Short mmCIF file of C-alpha atoms in Angstrom, two decimals:
data_model
loop_
_atom_site.label_atom_id
_atom_site.label_comp_id
_atom_site.label_asym_id
_atom_site.label_seq_id
_atom_site.Cartn_x
_atom_site.Cartn_y
_atom_site.Cartn_z
CA MET A 11 0.05 0.00 0.03
CA PHE A 12 3.10 2.24 0.36
CA ALA A 13 4.63 1.31 -2.95
CA PRO A 14 3.34 4.46 -5.02
CA HIS A 15 4.67 6.78 -2.30
CA ASP A 16 8.00 5.03 -2.10
CA HIS A 17 8.32 5.09 -5.94
CA GLY A 18 7.72 8.95 -5.95
CA ARG A 19 10.21 9.41 -3.30
CA ARG A 20 12.94 7.41 -5.29
CA GLN A 21 12.02 9.46 -8.38
CA ARG A 22 12.74 12.74 -6.59
CA VAL A 23 16.50 11.81 -6.08
CA SER A 24 18.35 14.02 -8.50
CA LEU A 25 20.82 12.65 -11.10
CA ARG A 26 23.61 14.59 -9.38
CA SER A 27 22.86 12.88 -6.18
CA ARG A 28 22.83 9.52 -7.84
CA VAL A 29 26.16 10.24 -9.61
CA THR A 30 27.63 11.38 -6.24
CA LEU A 31 26.34 8.28 -4.42
CA LEU A 32 27.54 6.01 -7.20
CA ALA A 33 31.11 7.51 -7.07
CA ALA A 34 31.23 7.26 -3.22
CA ILE A 35 29.99 3.60 -3.45
CA CYS A 36 32.60 2.64 -6.14
CA VAL A 37 35.37 4.24 -4.26
CA ALA A 38 34.26 2.69 -1.00
CA GLY A 39 34.08 -0.65 -2.51
CA ALA A 40 37.70 -0.25 -4.04
CA VAL A 41 39.11 1.14 -1.06
CA ALA A 42 37.50 -1.57 1.13
CA LEU A 43 38.95 -4.38 -1.23
CA VAL A 44 42.41 -2.66 -1.11
CA SER A 45 42.33 -2.18 2.55
CA LEU A 46 41.30 -5.74 3.20
CA GLY A 47 43.90 -7.04 0.89
CA ALA A 48 46.56 -4.94 2.58
CA TYR A 49 45.44 -5.85 6.10
CA LEU A 50 45.38 -9.56 5.30
CA THR A 51 48.71 -9.52 3.73
CA VAL A 52 50.32 -7.64 6.68
CA GLN A 53 48.63 -10.03 8.99
CA GLN A 54 50.00 -12.97 7.23
CA ASN A 55 53.44 -11.49 7.10
CA LEU A 56 53.55 -10.55 10.79
CA TYR A 57 52.41 -13.92 11.92
CA ALA A 58 54.97 -15.41 9.65
CA GLN A 59 57.75 -13.32 11.21
CA VAL A 60 56.65 -14.46 14.60
CA ASP A 61 56.86 -18.03 13.52
CA ASP A 62 60.15 -17.55 11.76
CA ASN A 63 61.57 -15.75 14.81
CA LEU A 64 60.53 -18.68 17.02
CA LYS A 65 62.00 -21.19 14.75
CA ALA A 66 65.29 -19.37 14.47
CA ARG A 67 65.55 -18.75 18.08
CA ALA A 68 64.95 -22.35 18.94
CA SER A 69 67.67 -23.51 16.39
CA ASN A 70 70.15 -21.03 17.67
CA ALA A 71 69.64 -21.92 21.20
CA LEU A 72 70.46 -25.62 20.40
CA ASN A 73 73.66 -24.42 18.77
CA GLY A 74 73.80 -27.46 16.72
CA ARG A 75 73.51 -29.90 19.67
CA PRO A 76 71.01 -32.62 18.90
CA GLY A 77 70.35 -33.16 22.63
CA LEU A 78 70.36 -31.47 25.97
CA ASP A 79 71.34 -32.67 29.56
CA VAL A 80 68.65 -31.09 31.95
CA ARG A 81 67.49 -34.27 33.78
CA ASN A 82 69.49 -33.29 36.88
CA ASN A 83 68.57 -29.50 36.65
CA ASN A 84 71.93 -28.84 34.83
CA GLN A 85 72.26 -25.21 35.61
CA THR A 86 74.92 -24.71 32.80
CA THR A 87 72.53 -25.89 30.16
CA ILE A 88 69.67 -24.01 31.59
CA SER A 89 71.72 -20.84 31.80
CA ASP A 90 72.84 -21.22 28.18
CA LEU A 91 69.19 -21.64 27.02
CA ALA A 92 68.00 -18.75 29.25
CA LEU A 93 70.72 -16.50 27.60
CA ALA A 94 69.89 -17.57 24.04
CA LEU A 95 66.10 -17.28 24.73
CA SER A 96 66.13 -14.32 26.85
CA ASP A 97 63.28 -12.45 24.92
CA VAL A 98 60.94 -15.37 24.69
CA LYS A 99 59.41 -18.03 26.99
CA PHE A 100 60.80 -21.60 26.79
CA THR A 101 60.78 -24.93 28.48
CA ILE A 102 61.95 -28.59 27.73
CA ILE A 103 59.45 -31.51 27.85
CA ASP A 104 59.81 -35.29 27.62
CA GLU A 105 57.80 -37.63 25.61
CA ASP A 106 55.03 -37.70 28.29
CA GLY A 107 54.76 -33.89 28.12
CA THR A 108 56.32 -33.45 31.58
CA GLN A 109 58.17 -30.09 31.80
CA LEU A 110 61.76 -30.75 32.80
CA ILE A 111 62.46 -27.11 33.61
CA PRO A 112 59.39 -26.11 35.58
CA GLN A 113 59.06 -22.48 36.42
CA ALA A 114 62.03 -21.82 34.05
CA GLY A 115 61.06 -19.06 31.55
CA MET A 116 57.31 -18.91 32.28
CA ALA A 117 55.19 -20.30 35.02
CA ARG A 118 52.32 -22.73 34.04
CA PHE A 119 53.65 -23.23 30.57
CA PRO A 120 50.79 -24.36 28.23
CA ILE A 121 51.58 -27.75 26.91
CA GLY A 122 49.15 -29.05 24.16
CA ASP A 123 48.77 -32.12 22.09
CA GLU A 124 51.03 -30.61 19.33
CA GLU A 125 54.06 -30.37 21.77
CA ARG A 126 53.53 -33.99 22.98
CA GLU A 127 53.51 -35.24 19.43
CA VAL A 128 56.76 -33.50 18.78
CA ALA A 129 58.26 -34.84 21.95
CA GLU A 130 57.02 -38.36 20.99
CA GLY A 131 58.73 -38.17 17.69
CA VAL A 132 55.54 -38.03 15.59
CA ARG A 133 56.67 -34.71 14.05
CA LEU A 134 59.92 -33.00 13.72
CA ASP A 135 58.42 -29.63 14.90
CA GLY A 136 55.15 -27.81 15.00
CA PHE A 137 53.33 -24.52 15.70
CA HIS A 138 50.08 -23.76 17.50
CA THR A 139 48.42 -20.84 19.23
CA ASP A 140 47.09 -20.95 22.71
CA GLN A 141 43.94 -18.87 22.83
CA LYS A 142 43.73 -18.58 26.62
CA THR A 143 47.18 -17.11 27.08
CA ASP A 144 47.43 -15.58 23.61
CA TYR A 145 50.97 -17.21 23.07
CA ARG A 146 52.27 -18.54 19.77
CA ILE A 147 54.12 -21.74 20.65
CA TYR A 148 56.86 -23.51 18.66
CA SER A 149 58.12 -26.98 19.52
CA LEU A 150 61.25 -28.72 18.17
CA ARG A 151 62.04 -32.34 18.66
CA ILE A 152 65.48 -33.01 20.58
CA LYS A 153 67.02 -35.68 22.69
CA VAL A 154 67.17 -35.21 26.42
CA GLN A 155 69.95 -37.49 27.62
CA ASP A 156 69.40 -39.75 24.62
CA GLU A 157 65.61 -39.91 25.34
CA PRO A 158 62.88 -38.25 23.17
CA GLY A 159 61.89 -34.77 24.11
CA ALA A 160 61.15 -31.28 22.74
CA LEU A 161 62.32 -27.75 23.15
CA VAL A 162 59.21 -25.46 23.44
CA VAL A 163 59.45 -21.72 22.93
CA ALA A 164 56.66 -19.21 22.99
CA GLN A 165 55.97 -15.56 22.13
CA ARG A 166 53.11 -13.37 23.27
CA LEU A 167 51.03 -12.15 20.23
CA GLY A 168 49.76 -9.13 22.04
CA PRO A 169 52.17 -6.64 20.46
CA THR A 170 51.56 -8.16 16.91
CA LYS A 171 47.81 -7.80 17.39
CA GLN A 172 48.17 -4.24 18.66
CA LEU A 173 49.99 -3.45 15.50
CA LEU A 174 47.31 -5.07 13.36
CA ASN A 175 44.68 -3.12 15.33
CA ASP A 176 46.51 0.12 14.67
CA LEU A 177 46.86 -0.74 10.92
CA ALA A 178 43.15 -1.56 10.88
CA LEU A 179 42.39 1.91 12.38
CA VAL A 180 44.53 3.67 9.98
CA LEU A 181 43.01 1.82 6.97
CA VAL A 182 39.57 2.70 8.21
CA LEU A 183 40.42 6.27 8.59
CA ILE A 184 41.98 6.45 5.07
CA SER A 185 39.07 4.61 3.47
CA GLY A 186 36.55 7.11 5.21
CA ALA A 187 38.58 10.04 3.96
CA GLY A 188 38.76 8.40 0.45
CA VAL A 189 34.97 8.01 0.37
CA VAL A 190 34.56 11.62 1.47
CA VAL A 191 37.01 12.85 -1.09
CA ALA A 192 35.19 10.58 -3.70
CA ALA A 193 31.75 12.11 -2.74
CA LEU A 194 33.09 15.62 -3.15
CA ALA A 195 34.83 14.75 -6.41
CA GLY A 196 31.59 12.99 -7.72
CA THR A 197 29.59 16.08 -6.70
CA ALA A 198 31.90 18.37 -8.54
CA VAL A 199 32.23 16.12 -11.61
CA ALA A 200 28.35 15.85 -11.63
CA ARG A 201 27.80 19.51 -11.22
CA THR A 202 30.20 20.17 -14.24
CA GLY A 203 29.14 17.19 -16.34
CA LEU A 204 25.48 17.76 -15.89
CA ARG A 205 25.60 21.52 -16.54
CA PRO A 206 24.64 20.87 -20.32
CA VAL A 207 21.78 18.62 -19.18
CA GLU A 208 20.51 21.44 -16.82
CA ARG A 209 20.85 23.86 -19.94
CA LEU A 210 18.73 21.34 -22.06
CA THR A 211 16.08 21.03 -19.23
CA ARG A 212 15.74 24.75 -18.97
CA ALA A 213 15.66 25.07 -22.70
CA THR A 214 12.86 22.46 -22.98
CA GLU A 215 10.89 24.21 -20.10
CA ARG A 216 11.34 27.50 -21.84
CA VAL A 217 10.12 26.06 -25.00
CA ALA A 218 6.98 24.43 -23.44
CA ARG A 219 6.35 27.64 -21.59
CA THR A 220 6.88 30.41 -24.10
CA GLY A 221 7.37 28.67 -27.43
CA ASP A 222 10.75 30.32 -27.81
CA LEU A 223 12.90 28.17 -30.17
CA ARG A 224 16.22 29.91 -29.74
CA PRO A 225 19.21 27.60 -29.66
CA ILE A 226 20.97 27.04 -26.50
CA GLN A 227 24.73 27.64 -25.80
CA VAL A 228 27.05 24.72 -26.57
CA SER A 229 30.55 24.29 -25.24
CA GLY A 230 32.91 21.39 -25.50
CA ASP A 231 33.01 18.53 -27.85
CA ASP A 232 31.92 15.49 -25.71
CA GLU A 233 28.80 13.42 -25.84
CA LEU A 234 26.76 16.06 -24.01
CA ALA A 235 27.98 18.77 -26.32
CA ARG A 236 26.76 16.59 -29.22
CA LEU A 237 23.46 16.08 -27.55
CA SER A 238 23.20 19.88 -27.28
CA HIS A 239 23.96 20.23 -30.89
CA SER A 240 21.30 17.70 -31.76
CA PHE A 241 18.80 19.43 -29.51
CA ASN A 242 19.62 22.75 -31.24
CA THR A 243 19.07 20.99 -34.67
CA MET A 244 15.78 19.88 -33.42
CA LEU A 245 14.83 23.37 -32.34
CA GLY A 246 15.91 24.66 -35.75
CA ALA A 247 13.78 22.07 -37.44
CA VAL A 248 10.76 22.79 -35.28
CA SER A 249 11.33 26.47 -35.87
CA ASP A 250 11.48 26.00 -39.73
CA ALA A 251 8.31 23.94 -39.64
CA ARG A 252 6.54 26.63 -37.57
CA ASP A 253 7.77 29.33 -39.83
CA ARG A 254 6.59 27.27 -42.94
CA GLN A 255 3.22 26.73 -41.27
CA ARG A 256 2.81 30.40 -40.58
CA SER A 257 3.92 31.30 -44.00
CA LEU A 258 1.46 28.88 -45.52
CA VAL A 259 -1.36 30.13 -43.46
CA ALA A 260 -0.51 33.84 -44.27
CA ASP A 261 -0.14 33.02 -47.92
CA ALA A 262 -3.31 31.08 -48.04
CA GLY A 263 -5.28 33.87 -46.33
CA HIS A 264 -3.88 36.34 -48.85
CA GLU A 265 -4.83 34.12 -51.76
CA LEU A 266 -8.29 33.18 -50.47
CA ARG A 267 -9.09 36.86 -49.95
CA THR A 268 -9.33 37.89 -53.53
CA PRO A 269 -11.78 35.26 -54.76
CA LEU A 270 -13.80 35.53 -51.54
CA THR A 271 -14.02 39.31 -52.00
CA SER A 272 -15.08 38.91 -55.71
CA LEU A 273 -17.70 36.22 -54.67
CA ARG A 274 -19.16 38.52 -51.98
CA THR A 275 -19.26 41.49 -54.29
CA ASN A 276 -21.11 39.51 -56.99
CA LEU A 277 -23.55 38.01 -54.49
CA GLU A 278 -24.22 41.31 -52.98
CA LEU A 279 -24.99 42.82 -56.40
CA LEU A 280 -27.33 40.02 -57.32
CA MET A 281 -29.05 40.40 -53.90
CA ALA A 282 -29.29 44.11 -54.31
CA SER A 283 -30.90 43.72 -57.74
CA GLU A 284 -33.70 41.66 -56.27
CA ALA A 285 -34.60 44.19 -53.54
CA PRO A 286 -37.78 46.03 -53.98
CA GLY A 287 -37.41 49.30 -55.81
CA ALA A 288 -33.82 48.59 -56.89
CA PRO A 289 -32.75 48.69 -60.54
CA LYS A 290 -33.02 45.34 -62.20
CA LEU A 291 -30.09 43.77 -63.94
CA SER A 292 -30.37 42.58 -67.47
CA ASP A 293 -30.18 38.93 -68.43
CA GLU A 294 -26.73 39.46 -70.04
CA ASP A 295 -25.47 41.06 -66.71
CA LYS A 296 -26.90 38.18 -64.68
CA ALA A 297 -25.29 35.66 -67.03
CA GLU A 298 -22.06 37.43 -66.73
CA ILE A 299 -22.17 37.58 -62.94
CA GLN A 300 -23.08 33.87 -62.85
CA ASP A 301 -20.16 33.07 -65.00
CA ASP A 302 -17.89 34.91 -62.70
CA LEU A 303 -19.38 33.16 -59.70
CA ARG A 304 -18.61 29.75 -61.33
CA GLY A 305 -15.10 30.77 -62.13
CA GLN A 306 -14.46 32.05 -58.68
CA LEU A 307 -15.89 28.86 -57.11
CA ASP A 308 -13.69 26.78 -59.40
CA GLU A 309 -10.73 28.82 -58.28
CA LEU A 310 -11.60 28.47 -54.63
CA THR A 311 -12.14 24.72 -55.19
CA THR A 312 -8.66 24.27 -56.84
CA LEU A 313 -6.98 26.50 -54.23
CA ILE A 314 -8.42 24.71 -51.31
CA GLY A 315 -7.64 21.36 -52.83
CA ASP A 316 -3.99 22.33 -53.32
CA LEU A 317 -3.79 23.82 -49.83
CA VAL A 318 -5.22 20.47 -48.36
CA GLU A 319 -2.69 18.38 -50.42
CA LEU A 320 0.18 20.66 -49.46
CA ALA A 321 -0.76 20.54 -45.66
CA ARG A 322 -1.40 16.67 -45.99
CA GLU A 323 1.99 16.07 -47.62
CA GLU A 324 3.78 18.08 -44.81
CA GLY A 325 1.99 16.73 -41.83
CA THR A 326 1.67 12.90 -42.75
CA GLN A 327 4.07 10.18 -43.74
CA ALA A 328 2.19 7.84 -46.13
CA ALA A 329 3.02 4.11 -46.23
CA TRP A 330 5.70 3.64 -48.72
CA GLU A 331 5.89 0.58 -51.14
CA PRO A 332 7.61 -0.36 -54.41
CA VAL A 333 6.57 1.90 -57.21
CA GLU A 334 6.90 1.38 -60.95
CA LEU A 335 7.48 4.94 -62.14
CA VAL A 336 6.44 4.26 -65.67
CA GLU A 337 2.91 3.33 -64.47
CA VAL A 338 2.75 6.53 -62.33
CA VAL A 339 3.59 8.63 -65.41
CA GLU A 340 1.13 6.83 -67.68
CA GLN A 341 -1.70 7.35 -65.19
CA ALA A 342 -0.88 10.93 -64.85
CA LEU A 343 -0.80 11.22 -68.78
CA ASP A 344 -4.24 9.74 -69.01
CA ARG A 345 -5.71 12.32 -66.73
CA ALA A 346 -3.79 15.05 -68.43
CA ARG A 347 -4.91 14.12 -71.93
CA ARG A 348 -8.62 14.26 -70.81
CA ARG A 349 -8.18 18.01 -70.25
CA ALA A 350 -5.46 18.87 -72.62
CA GLY A 351 -7.71 19.65 -75.59
CA ASP A 352 -5.66 19.76 -78.72
CA ILE A 353 -2.26 19.60 -77.07
CA GLU A 354 -0.23 16.53 -78.11
CA PHE A 355 2.19 14.52 -75.95
CA ASP A 356 5.43 13.10 -77.18
CA VAL A 357 6.30 10.30 -74.74
CA SER A 358 9.33 8.08 -74.37
CA LEU A 359 9.54 6.17 -71.05
CA THR A 360 12.24 3.82 -69.60
CA PRO A 361 11.18 1.49 -66.89
CA TRP A 362 12.34 2.64 -63.45
CA ARG A 363 11.62 1.32 -59.89
CA LEU A 364 11.80 2.98 -56.47
CA ILE A 365 10.29 2.92 -52.98
CA GLY A 366 7.87 5.68 -52.41
CA ASP A 367 4.11 7.00 -52.41
CA ALA A 368 2.62 6.37 -55.73
CA GLY A 369 -0.15 8.81 -55.03
CA THR A 370 2.14 11.74 -54.21
CA LEU A 371 4.31 11.01 -57.20
CA GLU A 372 1.24 10.89 -59.58
CA ARG A 373 0.02 14.17 -58.19
CA ALA A 374 3.64 15.72 -58.76
CA VAL A 375 3.72 14.32 -62.34
CA LEU A 376 0.28 15.54 -63.17
CA ASN A 377 1.13 19.04 -61.88
CA LEU A 378 4.10 19.16 -64.14
CA LEU A 379 1.88 17.98 -67.15
CA ASP A 380 -0.84 20.45 -66.39
CA ASN A 381 1.58 23.36 -66.00
CA ALA A 382 3.14 22.37 -69.52
CA VAL A 383 -0.33 22.20 -71.05
CA LYS A 384 -1.29 25.44 -69.55
CA PHE A 385 1.61 27.39 -71.08
CA SER A 386 1.76 25.57 -74.47
CA PRO A 387 0.34 27.31 -77.52
CA PRO A 388 -2.67 25.80 -79.45
CA ASP A 389 -1.86 22.54 -81.23
CA GLY A 390 1.38 22.53 -79.23
CA THR A 391 3.31 19.44 -78.17
CA VAL A 392 4.41 18.50 -74.64
CA ARG A 393 7.67 16.40 -74.63
CA VAL A 394 7.81 13.77 -71.78
CA ARG A 395 10.93 11.71 -71.30
CA LEU A 396 11.82 9.36 -68.53
CA GLY A 397 15.31 7.67 -68.35
CA SER A 398 18.32 6.95 -66.26
CA ALA A 399 20.82 9.63 -65.46
CA GLY A 400 23.57 6.94 -64.72
CA ASP A 401 24.05 8.00 -61.16
CA GLY A 402 21.40 5.90 -59.45
CA PHE A 403 18.76 8.49 -60.31
CA ALA A 404 16.01 8.58 -62.96
CA VAL A 405 15.15 11.93 -64.72
CA LEU A 406 11.77 12.67 -65.84
CA GLU A 407 11.69 15.67 -68.19
CA VAL A 408 8.57 17.67 -69.13
CA ALA A 409 9.14 20.35 -71.80
CA ASP A 410 6.52 22.51 -73.50
CA GLN A 411 6.70 25.03 -76.49
CA GLY A 412 5.49 28.07 -74.71
CA ILE A 413 7.38 31.25 -73.91
CA GLY A 414 9.53 29.77 -71.30
CA ILE A 415 10.46 31.05 -67.78
CA ALA A 416 12.10 34.43 -67.32
CA ASP A 417 15.31 34.64 -65.84
CA GLU A 418 14.03 36.69 -62.81
CA ASP A 419 11.31 34.07 -62.27
CA LEU A 420 13.61 30.99 -62.20
CA PRO A 421 14.68 31.31 -58.60
CA ARG A 422 11.09 31.55 -57.25
CA VAL A 423 8.95 29.24 -59.53
CA PHE A 424 8.72 26.53 -56.80
CA ASP A 425 7.71 29.09 -54.04
CA ARG A 426 4.24 28.78 -52.72
CA PHE A 427 1.66 31.08 -54.42
CA TYR A 428 4.30 32.58 -56.68
CA ARG A 429 3.01 33.35 -60.15
CA SER A 430 4.87 35.09 -62.83
CA GLN A 431 3.46 38.05 -64.80
CA GLU A 432 2.36 35.74 -67.63
CA ALA A 433 0.66 33.24 -65.26
CA ARG A 434 -1.41 35.75 -63.39
CA THR A 435 -4.01 35.92 -66.29
CA LEU A 436 -4.18 31.99 -66.34
CA PRO A 437 -6.21 29.75 -63.92
CA GLY A 438 -4.32 28.23 -61.03
CA SER A 439 -3.53 28.51 -57.32
CA GLY A 440 0.42 28.97 -57.59
CA LEU A 441 0.83 25.87 -55.53
CA GLY A 442 1.36 23.10 -58.14
CA LEU A 443 5.10 23.43 -58.54
CA ALA A 444 5.49 23.73 -54.65
CA ILE A 445 3.68 20.39 -54.42
CA VAL A 446 6.13 18.90 -56.91
CA GLN A 447 9.05 20.10 -55.12
CA GLN A 448 7.91 18.89 -51.81
CA ALA A 449 7.28 15.38 -53.30
CA ALA A 450 10.74 15.26 -54.85
CA LEU A 451 12.34 16.14 -51.60
CA ARG A 452 10.23 13.56 -49.66
CA HIS A 453 11.55 10.95 -52.10
CA GLY A 454 15.11 11.97 -51.73
CA GLY A 455 15.27 13.77 -55.17
CA GLU A 456 15.08 17.24 -56.60
CA VAL A 457 13.18 19.16 -59.19
CA LEU A 458 14.90 21.79 -61.51
CA ALA A 459 13.53 24.42 -63.87
CA GLY A 460 15.15 25.66 -67.01
CA ARG A 461 14.54 26.28 -70.75
CA SER A 462 13.82 23.43 -73.28
CA PRO A 463 15.53 23.37 -76.81
CA GLU A 464 12.11 24.18 -77.99
CA GLY A 465 12.25 27.59 -76.23
CA GLY A 466 9.52 26.77 -73.60
CA ALA A 467 9.78 25.62 -69.99
CA LEU A 468 11.79 22.47 -69.03
CA PHE A 469 11.15 20.81 -65.66
CA SER A 470 13.46 17.88 -64.55
CA LEU A 471 12.36 15.52 -61.71
CA ARG A 472 15.19 13.59 -60.43
CA LEU A 473 14.31 10.43 -58.24
CA PRO A 474 16.44 7.84 -56.85
CA GLY A 475 15.88 4.12 -57.58
CA MET A 476 16.94 1.36 -60.04
CA PRO A 477 16.12 0.45 -63.58
CA GLY A 478 13.01 -1.76 -63.89
#
């Protein structure tokens, strides 16, 4: 029942805190492993030194003698041993474990099974630690007046353990300091490294709050800098899309205003003529106004259709599929011939395949054909050629025999609603060539305008693909 609350609390932990915590945990783990390894290594070496010291002292005390004479409390032998083993405790035992030097070196000397086994001859020597007295004991097999026995020496482990405790304390302090330093370093690194992320966060919040698409400042060349560059690229794309949308709406409003004004004027004139007492229009005037209304409605219908097509192509991504370009061109030619009147088409098509939207391509080709028909003289010929350009692209050329495109109009023929002086008296919305360019760009191609050998306009639509 508390899970949602706990989840929200975990979500409130900042990325900076998580980076700091991660750095501290990693350093703590590494320091802990190093400290543990150092402690175990030193511990092993110290205990090994204690064993080596006991073994060396016992060997030196014997001075190469295989046996000792202490049965009768030989003071000379005992004095020699006491001198050689002055800084450790010692005794001699027989095979029964009986101490032959009681009270010598240390009272109540702890004799265990290990020492008895050495005295009995089971083992040559041996070590063991007496937990009660905290002594490290070494026993070495010898002969005591030709009978089995053992020399036993012992050293207290207190100083060694104290040294290890001091080492452990130092390692703990060093580890703690290392974790604190790592946490501080992690905080500094997180603050510096996450500064671009904070700028991105503020930028996204600013965009959501104000719609301001200005790019953010980028510094460095690391992954976060590249992320910032990508974000700026996205902001630029969104800004361009918004500018195009505003331009489309503004241009559409401007283009719609003229036919709507004409429609309103003609309708008001007809309605005024029907009012009581108003002058009546003649039949010829009424027929002329009705013809104007039909023409204006046709113009509005064409303009709205082109606007819808342009907006649909910008806002949606159709499902692409394999397309036979020859079939697309032939379908567009069938539609263009039905409204071309006495205009002829000189057609030569080479098979070509590509991946794309057949409907969009057909609309683009039909716009080129209608544009050529519109500017062709009576009984003129529109030349249509489709072939490979040799670089992985096909070129569809549509050329007419009209007056061609003026040099000052060439840079703007694909702009929305742009119409040259010659085209303003002809029907059309000024969006046909813009739709062609948009279709070409969506398919990874381009469309170019120029002059044909016949003197008219020549439009070349380049599309990627492969020969069919």
